[in-house]
PDB file of C-alpha atoms in Angstrom:
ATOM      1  CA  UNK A   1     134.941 223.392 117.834  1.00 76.00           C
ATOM      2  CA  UNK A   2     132.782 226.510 118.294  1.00 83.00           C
ATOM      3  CA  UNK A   3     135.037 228.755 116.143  1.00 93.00           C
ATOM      4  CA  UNK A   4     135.277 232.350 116.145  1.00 96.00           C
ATOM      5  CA  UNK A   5     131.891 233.558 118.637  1.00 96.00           C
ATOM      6  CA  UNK A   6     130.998 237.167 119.167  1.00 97.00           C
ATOM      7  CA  UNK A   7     128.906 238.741 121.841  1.00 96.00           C
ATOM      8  CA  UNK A   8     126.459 240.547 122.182  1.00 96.00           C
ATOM      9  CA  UNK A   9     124.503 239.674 118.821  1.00 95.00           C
ATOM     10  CA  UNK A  10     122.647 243.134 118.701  1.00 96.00           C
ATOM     11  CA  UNK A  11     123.728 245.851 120.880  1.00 96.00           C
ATOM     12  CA  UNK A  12     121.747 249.735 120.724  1.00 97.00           C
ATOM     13  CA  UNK A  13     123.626 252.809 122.269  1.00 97.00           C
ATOM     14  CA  UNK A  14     123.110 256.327 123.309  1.00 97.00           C
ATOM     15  CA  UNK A  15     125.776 259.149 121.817  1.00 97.00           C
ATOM     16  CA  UNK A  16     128.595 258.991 124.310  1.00 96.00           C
ATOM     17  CA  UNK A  17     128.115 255.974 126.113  1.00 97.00           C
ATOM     18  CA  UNK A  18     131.015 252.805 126.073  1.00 96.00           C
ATOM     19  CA  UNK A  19     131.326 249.503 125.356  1.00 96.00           C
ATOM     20  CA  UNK A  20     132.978 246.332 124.203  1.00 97.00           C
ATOM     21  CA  UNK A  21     132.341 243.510 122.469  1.00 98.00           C
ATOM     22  CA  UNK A  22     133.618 240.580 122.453  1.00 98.00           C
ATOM     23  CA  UNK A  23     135.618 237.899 120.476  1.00 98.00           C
ATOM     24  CA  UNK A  24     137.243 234.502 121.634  1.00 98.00           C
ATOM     25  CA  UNK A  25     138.581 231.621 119.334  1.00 97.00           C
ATOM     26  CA  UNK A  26     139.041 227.951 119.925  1.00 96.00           C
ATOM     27  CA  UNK A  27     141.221 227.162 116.926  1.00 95.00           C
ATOM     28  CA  UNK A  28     144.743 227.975 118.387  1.00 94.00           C
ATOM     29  CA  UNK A  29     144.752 230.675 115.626  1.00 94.00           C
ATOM     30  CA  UNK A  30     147.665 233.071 116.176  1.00 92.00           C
ATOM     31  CA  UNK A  31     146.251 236.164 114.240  1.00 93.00           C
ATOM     32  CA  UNK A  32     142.666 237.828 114.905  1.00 95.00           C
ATOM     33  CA  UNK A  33     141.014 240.836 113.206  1.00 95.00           C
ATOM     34  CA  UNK A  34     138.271 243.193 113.394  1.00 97.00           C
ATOM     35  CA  UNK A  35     136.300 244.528 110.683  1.00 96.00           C
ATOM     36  CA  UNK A  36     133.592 246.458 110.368  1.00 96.00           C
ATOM     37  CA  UNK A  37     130.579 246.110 107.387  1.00 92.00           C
ATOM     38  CA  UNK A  38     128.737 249.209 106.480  1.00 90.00           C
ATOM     39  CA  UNK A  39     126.181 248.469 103.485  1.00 81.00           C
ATOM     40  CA  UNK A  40     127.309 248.005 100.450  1.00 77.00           C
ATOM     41  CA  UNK A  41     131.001 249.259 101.369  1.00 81.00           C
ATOM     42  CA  UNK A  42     132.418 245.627 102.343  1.00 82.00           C
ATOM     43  CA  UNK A  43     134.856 245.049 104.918  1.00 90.00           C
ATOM     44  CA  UNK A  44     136.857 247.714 106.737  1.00 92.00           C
ATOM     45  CA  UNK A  45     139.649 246.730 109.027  1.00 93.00           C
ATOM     46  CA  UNK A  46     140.005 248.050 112.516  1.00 96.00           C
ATOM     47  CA  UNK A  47     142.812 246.158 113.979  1.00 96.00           C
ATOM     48  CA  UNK A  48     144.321 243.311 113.939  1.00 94.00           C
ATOM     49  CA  UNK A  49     146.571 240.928 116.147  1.00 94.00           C
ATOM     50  CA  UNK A  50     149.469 238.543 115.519  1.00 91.00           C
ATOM     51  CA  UNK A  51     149.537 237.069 118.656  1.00 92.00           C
ATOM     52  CA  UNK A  52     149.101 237.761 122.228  1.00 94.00           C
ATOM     53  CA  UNK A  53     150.434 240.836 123.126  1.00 94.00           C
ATOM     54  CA  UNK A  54     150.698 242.345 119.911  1.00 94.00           C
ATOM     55  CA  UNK A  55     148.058 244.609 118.093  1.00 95.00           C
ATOM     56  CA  UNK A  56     147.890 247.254 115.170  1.00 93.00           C
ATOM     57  CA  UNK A  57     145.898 249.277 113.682  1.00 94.00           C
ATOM     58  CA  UNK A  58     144.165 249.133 110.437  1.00 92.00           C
ATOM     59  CA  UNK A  59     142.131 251.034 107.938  1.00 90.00           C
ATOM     60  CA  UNK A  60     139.953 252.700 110.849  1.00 95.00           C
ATOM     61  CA  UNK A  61     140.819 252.713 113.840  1.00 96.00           C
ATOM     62  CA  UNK A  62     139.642 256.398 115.360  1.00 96.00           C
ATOM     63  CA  UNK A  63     137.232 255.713 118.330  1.00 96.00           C
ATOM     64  CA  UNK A  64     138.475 252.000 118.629  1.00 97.00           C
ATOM     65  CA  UNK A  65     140.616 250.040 121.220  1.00 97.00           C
ATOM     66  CA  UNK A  66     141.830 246.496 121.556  1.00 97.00           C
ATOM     67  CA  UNK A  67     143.876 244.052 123.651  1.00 96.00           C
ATOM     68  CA  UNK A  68     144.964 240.441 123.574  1.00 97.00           C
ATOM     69  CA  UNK A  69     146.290 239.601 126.789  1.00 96.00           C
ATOM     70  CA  UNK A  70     145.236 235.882 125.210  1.00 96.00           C
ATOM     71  CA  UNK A  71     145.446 233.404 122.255  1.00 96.00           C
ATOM     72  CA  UNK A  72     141.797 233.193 122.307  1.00 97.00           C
ATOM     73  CA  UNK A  73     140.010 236.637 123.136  1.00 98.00           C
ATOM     74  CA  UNK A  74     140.443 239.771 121.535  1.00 98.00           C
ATOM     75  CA  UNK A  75     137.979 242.237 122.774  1.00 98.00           C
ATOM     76  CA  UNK A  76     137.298 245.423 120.779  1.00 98.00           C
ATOM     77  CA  UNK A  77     136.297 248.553 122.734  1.00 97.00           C
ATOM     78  CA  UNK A  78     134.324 251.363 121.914  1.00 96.00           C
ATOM     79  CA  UNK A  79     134.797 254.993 123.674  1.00 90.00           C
ATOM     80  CA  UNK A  80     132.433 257.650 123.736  1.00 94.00           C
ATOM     81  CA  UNK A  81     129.854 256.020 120.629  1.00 96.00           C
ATOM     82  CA  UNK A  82     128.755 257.925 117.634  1.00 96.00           C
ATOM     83  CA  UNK A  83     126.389 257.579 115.213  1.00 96.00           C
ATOM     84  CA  UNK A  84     129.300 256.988 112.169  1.00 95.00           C
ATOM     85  CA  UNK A  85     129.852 253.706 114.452  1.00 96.00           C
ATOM     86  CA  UNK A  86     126.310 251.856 113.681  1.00 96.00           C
ATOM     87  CA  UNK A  87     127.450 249.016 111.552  1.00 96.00           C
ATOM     88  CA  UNK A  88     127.930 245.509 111.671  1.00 94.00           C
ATOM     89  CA  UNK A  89     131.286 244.517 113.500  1.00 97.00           C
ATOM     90  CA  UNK A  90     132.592 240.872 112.247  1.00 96.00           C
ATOM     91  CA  UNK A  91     135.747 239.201 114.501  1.00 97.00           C
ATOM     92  CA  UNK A  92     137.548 236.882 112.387  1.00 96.00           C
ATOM     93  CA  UNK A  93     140.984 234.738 112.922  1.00 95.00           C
ATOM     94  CA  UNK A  94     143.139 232.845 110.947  1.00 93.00           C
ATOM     95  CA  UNK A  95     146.075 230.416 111.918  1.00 90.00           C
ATOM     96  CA  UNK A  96     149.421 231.735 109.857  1.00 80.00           C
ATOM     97  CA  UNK A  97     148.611 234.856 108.360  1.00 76.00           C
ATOM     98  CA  UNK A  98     150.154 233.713 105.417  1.00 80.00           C
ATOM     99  CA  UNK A  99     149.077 234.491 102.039  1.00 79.00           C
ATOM    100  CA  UNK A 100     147.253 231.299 101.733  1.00 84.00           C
ATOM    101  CA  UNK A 101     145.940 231.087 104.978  1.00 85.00           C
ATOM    102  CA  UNK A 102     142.025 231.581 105.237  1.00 91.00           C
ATOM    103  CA  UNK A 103     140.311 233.685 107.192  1.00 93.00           C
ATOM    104  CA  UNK A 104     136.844 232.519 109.528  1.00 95.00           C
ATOM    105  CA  UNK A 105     134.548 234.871 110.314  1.00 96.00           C
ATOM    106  CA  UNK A 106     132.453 234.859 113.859  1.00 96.00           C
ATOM    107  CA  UNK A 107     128.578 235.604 113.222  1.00 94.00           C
ATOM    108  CA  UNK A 108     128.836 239.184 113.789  1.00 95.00           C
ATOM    109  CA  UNK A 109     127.609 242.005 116.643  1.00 96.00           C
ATOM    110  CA  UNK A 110     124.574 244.670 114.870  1.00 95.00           C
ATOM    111  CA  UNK A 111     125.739 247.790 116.752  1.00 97.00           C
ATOM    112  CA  UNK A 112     123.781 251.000 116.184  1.00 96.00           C
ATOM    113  CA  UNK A 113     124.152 254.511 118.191  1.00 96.00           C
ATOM    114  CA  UNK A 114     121.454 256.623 118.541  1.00 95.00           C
TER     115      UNK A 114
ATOM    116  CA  UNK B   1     147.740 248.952  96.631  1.00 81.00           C
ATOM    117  CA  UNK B   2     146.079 245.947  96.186  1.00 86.00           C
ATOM    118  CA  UNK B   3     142.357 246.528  95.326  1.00 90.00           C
ATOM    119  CA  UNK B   4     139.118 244.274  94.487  1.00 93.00           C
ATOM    120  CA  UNK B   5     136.817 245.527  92.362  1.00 95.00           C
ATOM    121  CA  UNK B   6     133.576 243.397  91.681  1.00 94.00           C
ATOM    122  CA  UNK B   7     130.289 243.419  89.695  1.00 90.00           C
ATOM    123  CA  UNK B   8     127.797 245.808  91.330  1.00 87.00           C
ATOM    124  CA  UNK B   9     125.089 244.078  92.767  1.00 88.00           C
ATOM    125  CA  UNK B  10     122.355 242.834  93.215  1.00 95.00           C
ATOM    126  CA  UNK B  11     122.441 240.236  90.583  1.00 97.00           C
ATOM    127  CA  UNK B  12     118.844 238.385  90.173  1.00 97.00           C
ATOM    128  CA  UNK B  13     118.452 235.449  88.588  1.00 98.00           C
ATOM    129  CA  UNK B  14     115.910 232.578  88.394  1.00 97.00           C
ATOM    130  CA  UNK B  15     116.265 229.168  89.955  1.00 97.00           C
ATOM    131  CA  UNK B  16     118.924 226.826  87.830  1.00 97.00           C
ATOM    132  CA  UNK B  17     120.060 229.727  85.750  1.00 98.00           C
ATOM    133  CA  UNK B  18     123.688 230.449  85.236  1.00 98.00           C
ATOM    134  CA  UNK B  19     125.275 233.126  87.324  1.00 98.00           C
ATOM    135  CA  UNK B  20     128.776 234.914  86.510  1.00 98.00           C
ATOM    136  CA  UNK B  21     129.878 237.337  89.168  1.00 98.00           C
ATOM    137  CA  UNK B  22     133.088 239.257  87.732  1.00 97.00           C
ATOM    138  CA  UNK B  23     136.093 239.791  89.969  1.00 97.00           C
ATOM    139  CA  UNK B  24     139.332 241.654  88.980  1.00 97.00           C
ATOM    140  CA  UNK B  25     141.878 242.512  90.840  1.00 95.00           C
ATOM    141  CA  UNK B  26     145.114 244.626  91.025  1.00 93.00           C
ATOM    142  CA  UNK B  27     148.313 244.031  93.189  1.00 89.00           C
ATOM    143  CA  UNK B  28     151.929 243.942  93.399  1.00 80.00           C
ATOM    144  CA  UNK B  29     153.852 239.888  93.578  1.00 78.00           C
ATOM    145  CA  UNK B  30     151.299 236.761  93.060  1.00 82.00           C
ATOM    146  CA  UNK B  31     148.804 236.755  95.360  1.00 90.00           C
ATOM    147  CA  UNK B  32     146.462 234.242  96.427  1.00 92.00           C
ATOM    148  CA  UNK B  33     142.727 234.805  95.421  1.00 95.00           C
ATOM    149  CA  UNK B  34     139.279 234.330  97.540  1.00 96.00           C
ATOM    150  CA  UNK B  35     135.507 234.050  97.808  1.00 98.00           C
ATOM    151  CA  UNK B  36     133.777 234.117 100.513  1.00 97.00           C
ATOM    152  CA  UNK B  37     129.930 234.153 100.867  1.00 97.00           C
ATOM    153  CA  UNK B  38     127.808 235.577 103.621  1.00 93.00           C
ATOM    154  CA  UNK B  39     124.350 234.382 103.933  1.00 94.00           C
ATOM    155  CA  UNK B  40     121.854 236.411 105.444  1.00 90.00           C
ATOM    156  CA  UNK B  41     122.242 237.167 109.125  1.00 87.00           C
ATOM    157  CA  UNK B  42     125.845 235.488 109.476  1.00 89.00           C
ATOM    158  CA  UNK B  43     129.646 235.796 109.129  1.00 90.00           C
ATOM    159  CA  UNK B  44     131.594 235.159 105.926  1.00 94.00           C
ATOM    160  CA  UNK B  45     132.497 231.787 105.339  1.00 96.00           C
ATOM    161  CA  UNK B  46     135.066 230.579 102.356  1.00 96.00           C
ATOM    162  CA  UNK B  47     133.646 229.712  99.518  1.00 98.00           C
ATOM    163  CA  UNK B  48     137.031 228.479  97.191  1.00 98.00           C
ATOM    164  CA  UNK B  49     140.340 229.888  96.870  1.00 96.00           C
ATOM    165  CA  UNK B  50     142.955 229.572  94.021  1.00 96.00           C
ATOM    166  CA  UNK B  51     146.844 229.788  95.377  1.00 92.00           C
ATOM    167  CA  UNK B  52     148.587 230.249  91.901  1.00 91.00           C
ATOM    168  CA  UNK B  53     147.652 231.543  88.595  1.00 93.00           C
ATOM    169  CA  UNK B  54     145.841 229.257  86.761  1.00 95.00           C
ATOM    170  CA  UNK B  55     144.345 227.098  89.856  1.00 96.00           C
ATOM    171  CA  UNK B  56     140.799 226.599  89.337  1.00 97.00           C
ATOM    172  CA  UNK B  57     138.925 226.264  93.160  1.00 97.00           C
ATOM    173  CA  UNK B  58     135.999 224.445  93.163  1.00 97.00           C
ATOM    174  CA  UNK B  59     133.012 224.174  96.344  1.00 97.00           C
ATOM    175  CA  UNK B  60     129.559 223.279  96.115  1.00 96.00           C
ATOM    176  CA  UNK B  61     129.002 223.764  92.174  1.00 97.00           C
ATOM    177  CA  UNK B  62     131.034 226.890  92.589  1.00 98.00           C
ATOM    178  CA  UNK B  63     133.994 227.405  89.976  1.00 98.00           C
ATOM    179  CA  UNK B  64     136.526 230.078  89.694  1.00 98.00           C
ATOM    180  CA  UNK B  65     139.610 230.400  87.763  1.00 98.00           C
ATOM    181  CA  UNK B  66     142.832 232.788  88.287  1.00 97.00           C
ATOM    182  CA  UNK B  67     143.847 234.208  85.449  1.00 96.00           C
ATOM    183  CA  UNK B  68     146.537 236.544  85.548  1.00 93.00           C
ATOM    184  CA  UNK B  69     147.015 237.234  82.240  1.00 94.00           C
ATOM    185  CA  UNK B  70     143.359 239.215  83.055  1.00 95.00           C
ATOM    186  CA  UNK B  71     143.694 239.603  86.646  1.00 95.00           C
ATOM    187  CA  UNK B  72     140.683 238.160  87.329  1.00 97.00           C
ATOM    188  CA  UNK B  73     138.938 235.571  89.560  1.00 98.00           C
ATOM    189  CA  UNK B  74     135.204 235.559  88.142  1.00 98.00           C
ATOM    190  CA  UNK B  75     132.764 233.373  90.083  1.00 98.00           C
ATOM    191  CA  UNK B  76     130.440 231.244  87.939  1.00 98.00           C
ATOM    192  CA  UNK B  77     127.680 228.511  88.711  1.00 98.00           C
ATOM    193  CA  UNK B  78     125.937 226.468  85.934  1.00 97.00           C
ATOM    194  CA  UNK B  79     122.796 225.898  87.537  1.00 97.00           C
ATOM    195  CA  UNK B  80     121.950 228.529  91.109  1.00 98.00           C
ATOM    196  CA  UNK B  81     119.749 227.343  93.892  1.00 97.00           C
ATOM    197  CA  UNK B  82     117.634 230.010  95.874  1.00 97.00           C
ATOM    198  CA  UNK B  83     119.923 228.768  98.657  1.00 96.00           C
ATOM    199  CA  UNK B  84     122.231 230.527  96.672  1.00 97.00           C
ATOM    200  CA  UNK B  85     121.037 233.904  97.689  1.00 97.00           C
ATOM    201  CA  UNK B  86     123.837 235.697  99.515  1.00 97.00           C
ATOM    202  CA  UNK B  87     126.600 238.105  99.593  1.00 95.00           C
ATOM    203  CA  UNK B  88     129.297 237.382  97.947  1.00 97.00           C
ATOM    204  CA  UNK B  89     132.971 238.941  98.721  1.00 95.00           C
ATOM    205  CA  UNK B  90     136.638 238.370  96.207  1.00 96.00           C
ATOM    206  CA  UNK B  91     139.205 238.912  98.238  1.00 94.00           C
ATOM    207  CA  UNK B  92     143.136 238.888  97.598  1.00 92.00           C
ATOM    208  CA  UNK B  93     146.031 237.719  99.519  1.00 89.00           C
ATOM    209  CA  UNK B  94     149.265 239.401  98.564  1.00 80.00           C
ATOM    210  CA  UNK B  95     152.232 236.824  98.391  1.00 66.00           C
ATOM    211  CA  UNK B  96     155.295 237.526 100.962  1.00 56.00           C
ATOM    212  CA  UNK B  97     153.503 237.185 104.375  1.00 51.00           C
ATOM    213  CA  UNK B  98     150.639 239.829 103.950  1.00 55.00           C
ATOM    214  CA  UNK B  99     148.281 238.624 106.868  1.00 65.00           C
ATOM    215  CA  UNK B 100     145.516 241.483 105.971  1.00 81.00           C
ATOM    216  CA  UNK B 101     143.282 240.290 102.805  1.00 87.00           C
ATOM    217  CA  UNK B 102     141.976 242.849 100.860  1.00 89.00           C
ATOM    218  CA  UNK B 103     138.049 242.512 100.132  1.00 91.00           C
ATOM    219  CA  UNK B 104     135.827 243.632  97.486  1.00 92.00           C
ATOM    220  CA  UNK B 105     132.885 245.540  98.226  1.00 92.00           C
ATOM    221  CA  UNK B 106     129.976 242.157  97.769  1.00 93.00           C
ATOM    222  CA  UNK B 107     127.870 241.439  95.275  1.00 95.00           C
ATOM    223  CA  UNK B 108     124.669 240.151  96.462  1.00 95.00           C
ATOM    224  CA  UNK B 109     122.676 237.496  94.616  1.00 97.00           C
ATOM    225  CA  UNK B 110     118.927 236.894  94.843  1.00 97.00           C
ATOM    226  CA  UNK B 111     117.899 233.981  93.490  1.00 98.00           C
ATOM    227  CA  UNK B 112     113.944 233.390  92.600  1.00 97.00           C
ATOM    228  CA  UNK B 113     112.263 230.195  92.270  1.00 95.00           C
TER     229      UNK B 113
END
Protein backbone atom coordinates (compact mmCIF):
# COMPACT_ATOMS: atom_id res chain seq x y z
CA UNK A 1 0.00 0.00 0.00
CA UNK A 2 1.20 3.50 -0.95
CA UNK A 3 -1.16 5.30 1.49
CA UNK A 4 -2.30 8.72 1.40
CA UNK A 5 0.22 10.51 -1.70
CA UNK A 6 0.07 14.17 -2.51
CA UNK A 7 1.23 15.99 -5.57
CA UNK A 8 3.06 18.30 -6.40
CA UNK A 9 5.69 18.19 -3.42
CA UNK A 10 6.61 22.00 -3.76
CA UNK A 11 4.54 24.19 -5.80
CA UNK A 12 5.48 28.44 -6.14
CA UNK A 13 2.66 30.83 -7.43
CA UNK A 14 2.09 34.28 -8.67
CA UNK A 15 -0.91 36.48 -6.83
CA UNK A 16 -3.97 35.45 -8.77
CA UNK A 17 -3.05 32.51 -10.52
CA UNK A 18 -5.01 28.74 -9.85
CA UNK A 19 -4.36 25.53 -8.97
CA UNK A 20 -4.95 22.16 -7.43
CA UNK A 21 -3.35 19.72 -5.74
CA UNK A 22 -3.82 16.58 -5.39
CA UNK A 23 -4.73 13.66 -2.99
CA UNK A 24 -5.62 9.89 -3.72
CA UNK A 25 -5.79 6.96 -1.12
CA UNK A 26 -5.40 3.25 -1.49
CA UNK A 27 -6.79 2.20 1.88
CA UNK A 28 -10.59 2.02 1.05
CA UNK A 29 -10.83 4.85 3.67
CA UNK A 30 -14.30 6.42 3.56
CA UNK A 31 -13.41 9.90 5.10
CA UNK A 32 -10.52 12.33 3.75
CA UNK A 33 -9.42 15.77 5.02
CA UNK A 34 -7.43 18.70 4.26
CA UNK A 35 -5.44 20.68 6.52
CA UNK A 36 -3.29 23.22 6.28
CA UNK A 37 0.16 23.85 8.68
CA UNK A 38 1.28 27.36 9.13
CA UNK A 39 4.40 27.50 11.65
CA UNK A 40 3.94 27.02 14.85
CA UNK A 41 -0.05 27.27 14.56
CA UNK A 42 -0.64 23.34 13.99
CA UNK A 43 -3.25 21.99 11.91
CA UNK A 44 -6.13 23.94 10.39
CA UNK A 45 -8.92 22.13 8.67
CA UNK A 46 -10.16 23.04 5.26
CA UNK A 47 -12.60 20.42 4.39
CA UNK A 48 -13.32 17.30 4.80
CA UNK A 49 -15.23 14.28 3.11
CA UNK A 50 -17.29 11.32 4.33
CA UNK A 51 -17.50 9.64 1.31
CA UNK A 52 -17.84 10.13 -2.30
CA UNK A 53 -20.04 12.71 -3.05
CA UNK A 54 -20.14 14.36 0.10
CA UNK A 55 -17.89 17.33 1.33
CA UNK A 56 -17.92 20.16 4.08
CA UNK A 57 -16.28 22.71 5.12
CA UNK A 58 -14.06 23.25 8.00
CA UNK A 59 -12.19 25.78 10.03
CA UNK A 60 -11.01 27.69 6.72
CA UNK A 61 -12.33 27.25 3.93
CA UNK A 62 -12.39 30.98 2.10
CA UNK A 63 -10.40 30.67 -1.23
CA UNK A 64 -10.70 26.75 -1.17
CA UNK A 65 -12.68 24.13 -3.26
CA UNK A 66 -13.00 20.39 -3.25
CA UNK A 67 -14.68 17.36 -4.86
CA UNK A 68 -14.79 13.61 -4.46
CA UNK A 69 -16.38 12.23 -7.35
CA UNK A 70 -14.17 9.01 -5.86
CA UNK A 71 -13.27 6.80 -2.82
CA UNK A 72 -9.74 7.47 -3.52
CA UNK A 73 -9.04 11.17 -4.78
CA UNK A 74 -9.98 14.22 -3.24
CA UNK A 75 -8.45 17.10 -4.99
CA UNK A 76 -8.28 20.50 -3.26
CA UNK A 77 -8.43 23.62 -5.47
CA UNK A 78 -7.12 26.88 -5.12
CA UNK A 79 -8.78 30.14 -6.89
CA UNK A 80 -7.20 33.27 -7.47
CA UNK A 81 -3.82 32.56 -4.82
CA UNK A 82 -2.76 34.91 -2.14
CA UNK A 83 -0.02 35.34 -0.17
CA UNK A 84 -2.15 34.30 3.36
CA UNK A 85 -2.22 30.81 1.33
CA UNK A 86 1.75 29.94 1.53
CA UNK A 87 1.73 27.09 3.92
CA UNK A 88 2.13 23.57 4.02
CA UNK A 89 -1.12 21.66 2.85
CA UNK A 90 -1.24 17.91 4.45
CA UNK A 91 -4.20 15.36 2.86
CA UNK A 92 -4.99 12.85 5.34
CA UNK A 93 -7.81 9.90 5.51
CA UNK A 94 -9.07 7.70 7.90
CA UNK A 95 -11.42 4.57 7.56
CA UNK A 96 -14.60 5.20 10.14
CA UNK A 97 -14.37 8.53 11.35
CA UNK A 98 -15.07 7.29 14.56
CA UNK A 99 -13.68 8.57 17.66
CA UNK A 100 -11.09 5.94 17.75
CA UNK A 101 -10.31 5.80 14.33
CA UNK A 102 -6.75 7.20 13.36
CA UNK A 103 -5.96 9.50 11.06
CA UNK A 104 -2.75 9.02 8.18
CA UNK A 105 -1.28 11.79 6.91
CA UNK A 106 0.14 12.01 3.05
CA UNK A 107 3.75 13.71 2.96
CA UNK A 108 2.51 17.07 2.32
CA UNK A 109 2.50 19.87 -0.80
CA UNK A 110 5.02 23.32 0.30
CA UNK A 111 2.81 25.90 -1.45
CA UNK A 112 3.97 29.53 -1.36
CA UNK A 113 2.40 32.68 -3.39
CA UNK A 114 4.38 35.34 -4.29
CA UNK B 1 -15.16 23.30 22.23
CA UNK B 2 -12.74 20.83 22.47
CA UNK B 3 -9.20 22.36 22.63
CA UNK B 4 -5.40 21.03 22.96
CA UNK B 5 -3.17 22.97 24.59
CA UNK B 6 0.56 21.74 24.76
CA UNK B 7 4.02 22.72 26.12
CA UNK B 8 5.53 25.50 23.98
CA UNK B 9 8.31 24.37 22.15
CA UNK B 10 11.16 23.79 21.26
CA UNK B 11 12.16 21.46 23.96
CA UNK B 12 16.12 20.58 23.78
CA UNK B 13 17.50 17.96 25.38
CA UNK B 14 20.68 15.81 25.22
CA UNK B 15 20.94 12.30 23.87
CA UNK B 16 19.34 9.56 26.51
CA UNK B 17 17.87 12.26 28.66
CA UNK B 18 14.31 12.12 29.79
CA UNK B 19 11.78 14.16 27.92
CA UNK B 20 8.13 15.11 29.29
CA UNK B 21 6.03 16.97 26.78
CA UNK B 22 2.72 18.17 28.70
CA UNK B 23 -0.65 17.78 27.02
CA UNK B 24 -4.04 18.88 28.50
CA UNK B 25 -6.99 18.95 27.10
CA UNK B 26 -10.64 20.20 27.42
CA UNK B 27 -13.90 18.68 25.89
CA UNK B 28 -17.36 17.70 26.33
CA UNK B 29 -18.20 13.30 26.64
CA UNK B 30 -14.89 10.93 26.81
CA UNK B 31 -12.89 11.35 24.10
CA UNK B 32 -10.20 9.40 22.72
CA UNK B 33 -6.61 10.93 23.02
CA UNK B 34 -3.56 11.13 20.34
CA UNK B 35 0.07 11.75 19.41
CA UNK B 36 1.26 12.02 16.44
CA UNK B 37 4.86 12.96 15.40
CA UNK B 38 6.07 14.63 12.26
CA UNK B 39 9.62 14.29 11.38
CA UNK B 40 11.24 16.73 9.38
CA UNK B 41 10.08 17.08 5.80
CA UNK B 42 7.00 14.56 6.16
CA UNK B 43 3.36 13.96 7.17
CA UNK B 44 2.19 13.13 10.69
CA UNK B 45 2.27 9.70 11.55
CA UNK B 46 0.62 8.14 14.98
CA UNK B 47 2.66 7.87 17.55
CA UNK B 48 0.12 6.05 20.49
CA UNK B 49 -3.34 6.63 21.35
CA UNK B 50 -5.28 5.92 24.63
CA UNK B 51 -9.27 5.08 23.98
CA UNK B 52 -10.48 5.38 27.69
CA UNK B 53 -9.37 7.12 30.73
CA UNK B 54 -6.77 5.49 32.29
CA UNK B 55 -5.30 3.52 29.06
CA UNK B 56 -1.71 3.94 28.95
CA UNK B 57 -0.47 3.76 24.87
CA UNK B 58 2.78 2.71 24.41
CA UNK B 59 5.17 2.92 20.76
CA UNK B 60 8.73 2.91 20.40
CA UNK B 61 9.79 3.82 24.15
CA UNK B 62 6.99 6.32 24.00
CA UNK B 63 4.47 6.31 27.08
CA UNK B 64 1.43 8.31 27.71
CA UNK B 65 -1.27 8.03 30.15
CA UNK B 66 -5.04 9.51 30.13
CA UNK B 67 -5.89 10.87 33.05
CA UNK B 68 -9.06 12.47 33.35
CA UNK B 69 -9.15 13.28 36.66
CA UNK B 70 -6.30 16.02 35.14
CA UNK B 71 -7.30 16.03 31.65
CA UNK B 72 -4.18 15.31 30.49
CA UNK B 73 -2.23 13.05 28.08
CA UNK B 74 1.57 14.05 28.81
CA UNK B 75 4.12 12.37 26.54
CA UNK B 76 7.23 11.04 28.31
CA UNK B 77 10.42 9.01 27.15
CA UNK B 78 13.06 7.67 29.65
CA UNK B 79 15.93 7.75 27.53
CA UNK B 80 15.49 10.22 23.77
CA UNK B 81 17.43 9.38 20.68
CA UNK B 82 18.45 12.32 18.26
CA UNK B 83 16.12 10.34 15.98
CA UNK B 84 13.80 11.64 18.28
CA UNK B 85 13.93 15.12 16.95
CA UNK B 86 10.50 16.03 15.59
CA UNK B 87 7.25 17.69 15.92
CA UNK B 88 5.13 16.47 18.05
CA UNK B 89 1.11 17.02 17.89
CA UNK B 90 -1.83 15.78 21.03
CA UNK B 91 -4.75 15.53 19.48
CA UNK B 92 -8.39 14.61 20.81
CA UNK B 93 -11.17 12.62 19.48
CA UNK B 94 -14.52 13.54 20.94
CA UNK B 95 -16.68 10.35 21.73
CA UNK B 96 -20.20 10.08 19.73
CA UNK B 97 -18.96 9.92 16.06
CA UNK B 98 -16.83 13.20 15.87
CA UNK B 99 -14.75 12.37 12.62
CA UNK B 100 -12.69 15.88 12.91
CA UNK B 101 -9.74 15.51 15.67
CA UNK B 102 -8.82 18.46 17.25
CA UNK B 103 -4.87 19.14 17.28
CA UNK B 104 -2.60 20.97 19.44
CA UNK B 105 -0.39 23.47 18.12
CA UNK B 106 3.31 20.93 18.17
CA UNK B 107 5.91 20.94 20.27
CA UNK B 108 9.09 20.38 18.58
CA UNK B 109 11.96 18.44 20.13
CA UNK B 110 15.65 18.74 19.26
CA UNK B 111 17.59 16.28 20.51
CA UNK B 112 21.66 16.74 20.70
CA UNK B 113 24.12 14.08 20.84
Amino acid sequence: NAGVTQTPKFRILKIGQSMTLQCTQDMNHNYMYWYRQDPGMGLKLIYYSVGAGITDKGEVPNGYNVSRSTTEDFPLRLELAAPSQTSVYFCASSYEGTSTDTQYFGPGTRLTVL
Amino acid sequence: GDSVTQMEGPVTLSEEAFLTINCTYTATGYPSLFWYVQYPGEGLQLLLKATKADDKGSNKGFEATYRKETTSFHLEKGSVQVSDSAVYFCALSALGGSYIPTFGRGTSLIVHP
